[in-house]
Coordinates of C-alpha atoms in Angstrom, one line a residue:
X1253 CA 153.9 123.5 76.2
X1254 CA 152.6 126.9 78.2
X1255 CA 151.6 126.9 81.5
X1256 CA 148.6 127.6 80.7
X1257 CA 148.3 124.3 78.5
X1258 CA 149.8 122.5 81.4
X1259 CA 147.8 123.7 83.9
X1260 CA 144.8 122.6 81.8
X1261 CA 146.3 119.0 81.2
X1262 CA 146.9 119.1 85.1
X1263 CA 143.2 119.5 86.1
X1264 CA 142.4 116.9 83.7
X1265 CA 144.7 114.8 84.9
X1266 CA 143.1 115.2 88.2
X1267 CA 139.4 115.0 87.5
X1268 CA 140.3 111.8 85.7
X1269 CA 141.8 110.5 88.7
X1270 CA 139.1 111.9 91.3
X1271 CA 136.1 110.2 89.0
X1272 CA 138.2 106.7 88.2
X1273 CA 137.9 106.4 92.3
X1274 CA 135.2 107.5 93.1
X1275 CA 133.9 105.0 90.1
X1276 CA 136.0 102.1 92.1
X1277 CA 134.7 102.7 95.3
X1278 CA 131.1 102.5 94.4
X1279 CA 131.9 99.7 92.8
X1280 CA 133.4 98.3 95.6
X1281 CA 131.1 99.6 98.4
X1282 CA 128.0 97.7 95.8
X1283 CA 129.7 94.5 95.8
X1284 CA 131.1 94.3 99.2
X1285 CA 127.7 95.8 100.9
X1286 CA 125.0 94.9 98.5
X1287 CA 123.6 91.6 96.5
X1288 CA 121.7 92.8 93.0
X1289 CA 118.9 90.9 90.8
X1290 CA 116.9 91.7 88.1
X1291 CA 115.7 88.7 88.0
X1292 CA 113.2 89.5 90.2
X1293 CA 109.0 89.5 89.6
X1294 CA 106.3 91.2 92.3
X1295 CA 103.9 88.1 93.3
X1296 CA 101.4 87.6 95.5
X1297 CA 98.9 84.2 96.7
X1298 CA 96.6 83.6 93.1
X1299 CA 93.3 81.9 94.5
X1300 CA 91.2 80.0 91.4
X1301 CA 87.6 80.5 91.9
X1302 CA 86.0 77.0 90.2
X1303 CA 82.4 75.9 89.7
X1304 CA 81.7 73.4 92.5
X1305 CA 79.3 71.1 90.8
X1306 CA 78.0 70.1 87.2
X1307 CA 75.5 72.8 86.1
X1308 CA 73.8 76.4 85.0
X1309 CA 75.3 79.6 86.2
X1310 CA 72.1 81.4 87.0
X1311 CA 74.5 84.0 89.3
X1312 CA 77.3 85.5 88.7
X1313 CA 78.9 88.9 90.7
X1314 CA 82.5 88.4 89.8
X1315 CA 83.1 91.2 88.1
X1316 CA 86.8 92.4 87.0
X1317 CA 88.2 94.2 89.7
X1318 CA 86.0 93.8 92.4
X1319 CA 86.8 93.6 96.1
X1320 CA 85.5 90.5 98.2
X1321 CA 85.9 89.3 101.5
X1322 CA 86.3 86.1 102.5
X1323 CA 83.6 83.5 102.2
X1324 CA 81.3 86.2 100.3
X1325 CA 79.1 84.8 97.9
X1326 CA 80.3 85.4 94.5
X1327 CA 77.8 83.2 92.4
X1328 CA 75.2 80.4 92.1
X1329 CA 74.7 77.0 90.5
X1330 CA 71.6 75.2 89.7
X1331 CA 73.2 71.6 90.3
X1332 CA 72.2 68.9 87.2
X1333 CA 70.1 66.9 89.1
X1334 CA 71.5 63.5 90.3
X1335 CA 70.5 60.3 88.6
X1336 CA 67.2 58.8 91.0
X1337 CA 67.3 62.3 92.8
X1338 CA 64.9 65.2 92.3
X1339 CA 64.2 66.3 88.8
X1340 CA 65.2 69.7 90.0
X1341 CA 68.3 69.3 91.2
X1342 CA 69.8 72.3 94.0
X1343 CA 71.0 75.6 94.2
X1344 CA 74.6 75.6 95.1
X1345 CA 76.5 78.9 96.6
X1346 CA 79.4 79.4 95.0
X1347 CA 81.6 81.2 97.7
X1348 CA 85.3 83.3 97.8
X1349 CA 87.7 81.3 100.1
X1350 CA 89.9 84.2 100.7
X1351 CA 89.8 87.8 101.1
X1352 CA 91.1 89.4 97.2
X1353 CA 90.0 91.4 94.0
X1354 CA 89.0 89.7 90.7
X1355 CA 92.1 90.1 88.3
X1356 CA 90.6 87.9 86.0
X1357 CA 87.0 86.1 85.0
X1358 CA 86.1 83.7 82.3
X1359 CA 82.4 83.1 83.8
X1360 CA 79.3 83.4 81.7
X1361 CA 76.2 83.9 83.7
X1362 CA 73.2 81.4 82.2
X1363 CA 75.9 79.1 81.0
X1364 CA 76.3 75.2 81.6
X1365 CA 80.1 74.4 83.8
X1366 CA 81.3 71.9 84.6
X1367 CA 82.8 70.9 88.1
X1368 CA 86.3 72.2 88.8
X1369 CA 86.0 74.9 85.8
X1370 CA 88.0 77.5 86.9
X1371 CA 86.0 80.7 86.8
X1372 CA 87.9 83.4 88.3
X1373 CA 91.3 84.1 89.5
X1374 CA 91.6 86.2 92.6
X1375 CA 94.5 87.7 94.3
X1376 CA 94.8 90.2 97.8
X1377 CA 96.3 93.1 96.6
X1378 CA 97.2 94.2 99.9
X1379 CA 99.4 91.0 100.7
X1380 CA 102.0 91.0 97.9
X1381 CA 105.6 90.4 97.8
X1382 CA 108.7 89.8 95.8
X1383 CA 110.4 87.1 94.4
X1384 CA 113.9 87.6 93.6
X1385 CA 116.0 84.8 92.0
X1386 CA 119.5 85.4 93.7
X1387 CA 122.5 83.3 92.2
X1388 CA 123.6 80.0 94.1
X1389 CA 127.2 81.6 94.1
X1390 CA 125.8 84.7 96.4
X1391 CA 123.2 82.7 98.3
X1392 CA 125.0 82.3 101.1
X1393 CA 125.9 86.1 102.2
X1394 CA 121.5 86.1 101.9
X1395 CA 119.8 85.8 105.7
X1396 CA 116.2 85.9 106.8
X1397 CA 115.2 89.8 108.0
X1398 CA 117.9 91.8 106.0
X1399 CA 116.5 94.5 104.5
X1400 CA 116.0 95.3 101.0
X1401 CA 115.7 98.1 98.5
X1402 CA 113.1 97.2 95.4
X1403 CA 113.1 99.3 92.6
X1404 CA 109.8 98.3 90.3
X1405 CA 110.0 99.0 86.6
X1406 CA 107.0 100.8 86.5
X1407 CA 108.2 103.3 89.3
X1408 CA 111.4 104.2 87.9
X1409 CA 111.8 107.4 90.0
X1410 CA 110.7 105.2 93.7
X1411 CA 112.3 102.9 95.7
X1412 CA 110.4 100.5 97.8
X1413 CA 111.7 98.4 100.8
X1414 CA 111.3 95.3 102.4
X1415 CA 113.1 93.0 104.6
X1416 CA 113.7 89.0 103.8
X1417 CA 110.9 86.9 104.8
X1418 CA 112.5 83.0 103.4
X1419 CA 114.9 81.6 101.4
X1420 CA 114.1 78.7 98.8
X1421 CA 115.2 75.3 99.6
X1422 CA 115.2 74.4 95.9
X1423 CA 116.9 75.9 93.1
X1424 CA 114.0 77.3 90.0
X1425 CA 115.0 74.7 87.7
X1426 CA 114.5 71.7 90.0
X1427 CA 111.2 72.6 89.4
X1428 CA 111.6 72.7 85.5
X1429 CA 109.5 70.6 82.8
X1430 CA 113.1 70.6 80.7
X1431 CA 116.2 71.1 82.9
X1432 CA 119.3 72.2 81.6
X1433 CA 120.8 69.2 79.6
X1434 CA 123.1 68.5 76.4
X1435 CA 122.3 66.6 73.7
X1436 CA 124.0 63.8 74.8
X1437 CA 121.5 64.2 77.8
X1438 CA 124.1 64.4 80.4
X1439 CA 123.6 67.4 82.8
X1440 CA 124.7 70.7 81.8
X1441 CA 126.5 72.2 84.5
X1442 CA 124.8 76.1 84.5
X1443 CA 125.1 79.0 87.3
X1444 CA 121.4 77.7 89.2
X1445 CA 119.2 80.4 91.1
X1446 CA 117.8 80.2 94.3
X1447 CA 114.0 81.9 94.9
X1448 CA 113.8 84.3 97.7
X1449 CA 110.5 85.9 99.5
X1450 CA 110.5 89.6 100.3
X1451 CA 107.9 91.8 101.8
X1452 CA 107.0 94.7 100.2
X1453 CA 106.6 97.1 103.5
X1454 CA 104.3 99.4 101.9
X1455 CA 102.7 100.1 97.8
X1456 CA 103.7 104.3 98.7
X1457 CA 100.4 105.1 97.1
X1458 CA 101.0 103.0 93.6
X1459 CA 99.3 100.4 92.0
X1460 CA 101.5 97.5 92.4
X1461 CA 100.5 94.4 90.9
X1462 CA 101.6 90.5 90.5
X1463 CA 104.1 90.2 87.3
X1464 CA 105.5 93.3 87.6
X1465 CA 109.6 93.2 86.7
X1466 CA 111.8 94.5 90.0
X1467 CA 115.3 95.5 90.7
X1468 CA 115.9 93.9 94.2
X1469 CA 119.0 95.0 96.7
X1470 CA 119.5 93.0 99.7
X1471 CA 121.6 94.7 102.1
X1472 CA 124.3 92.0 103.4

């Protein structure tokens, strides 16, 4: 072999060398500094706007998308009237209990509803936040008011940050319809996850909305 060829092997040697560590260390520095989820959705408070009583829908202003604050009146019912009560029945307000924007409306002015029929779904788009599923086995190194990095799916070139508002006191499956079992119906013993809050400090000028998928990093 020429030194030239030797020389050549040497570098590669060396570069081989220089990214294998620098590959270790940030593979260290991530696991000793940092706890990672994609498991991880943005969410928010979903208010359900139902009819209050039995009747027509003569009013209805609940249009996708639109702002209200709170206690605005979004809608009117002309109440069935009450067996041995007037034979006109009432006009009843149908109100917003908190401040939001319509993200979705199944109302049908000049229809007949029924009390408790859900007719919109509202949600304050200025008061969201993330909930990230962190691992049972890293739950532990987790503390209220450590500060996060969020990366949002649909922002792949941003990264948002937050700080740790609460930690669950229940693991997601506890609240499951079917929990992890066998067929023998024994328990199946399966890593759990434990739901954690995090504040998104500010949207950065995008349209950030409940369901999106997130990256979360919580600084240890």
């Amino acid at each position: 072999m020429n030194m030239k060829r030797l020389a050549v092997l040497n570098v590669i040697i060396i570069l081989v060398l220089i990214g294998g560590g620098i590959a270790g260390y940030y593979y260290y520095d991530q696991s000793v500094n940092y706890i990672k989820t994609d498991n991880a959705i943005v969410a928010g408070e979903q208010v359900t706007i139902a009819a209050p009583a039995n009747g027509k829908l003569t009013k209805w202003k609940g249009d996708f998308g639109k702002k209200f604050d709170k206690d605005d009146e979004i809608g009117t019912i002309a109440a069935a009237p009450a067996p041995g009560g007037p034979a006109g029945g009432s006009k009843i307000k149908i109100t917003v209990p908190k401040d939001g924007t319509i993200v979705q409306q199944s109302a049908v002015e000049n229809s007949f509803v029924a009390a408790g029929t859900p007719l919109a779904r509202v949600y304050d788009l200025k008061k969201l936040w993330v909930t990230a599923n962190v691992k049972e086995t890293d739950i532990n190194d987790v503390k209220v008011d450590q500060k996060v990095d969020i990366y949002i799916d649909a922002y792949p070139d941003q990264t948002f940050k937050g700080v740790v508002k609460e930690i669950g006191l229940a693991t997601g499956n506890t609240f499951s319809l079917l929990p992890s079992s066998n067929n023998t119906g024994n328990y199946t013993k399966v890593t759990q996850v434990i739901p954690v809050k995090i504040s998104i400090d500010s949207s950065r000028g995008q349209d950030i909305v409940p369901g999106m998928n997130v990256n979360v990093r919580i600084h240890k």
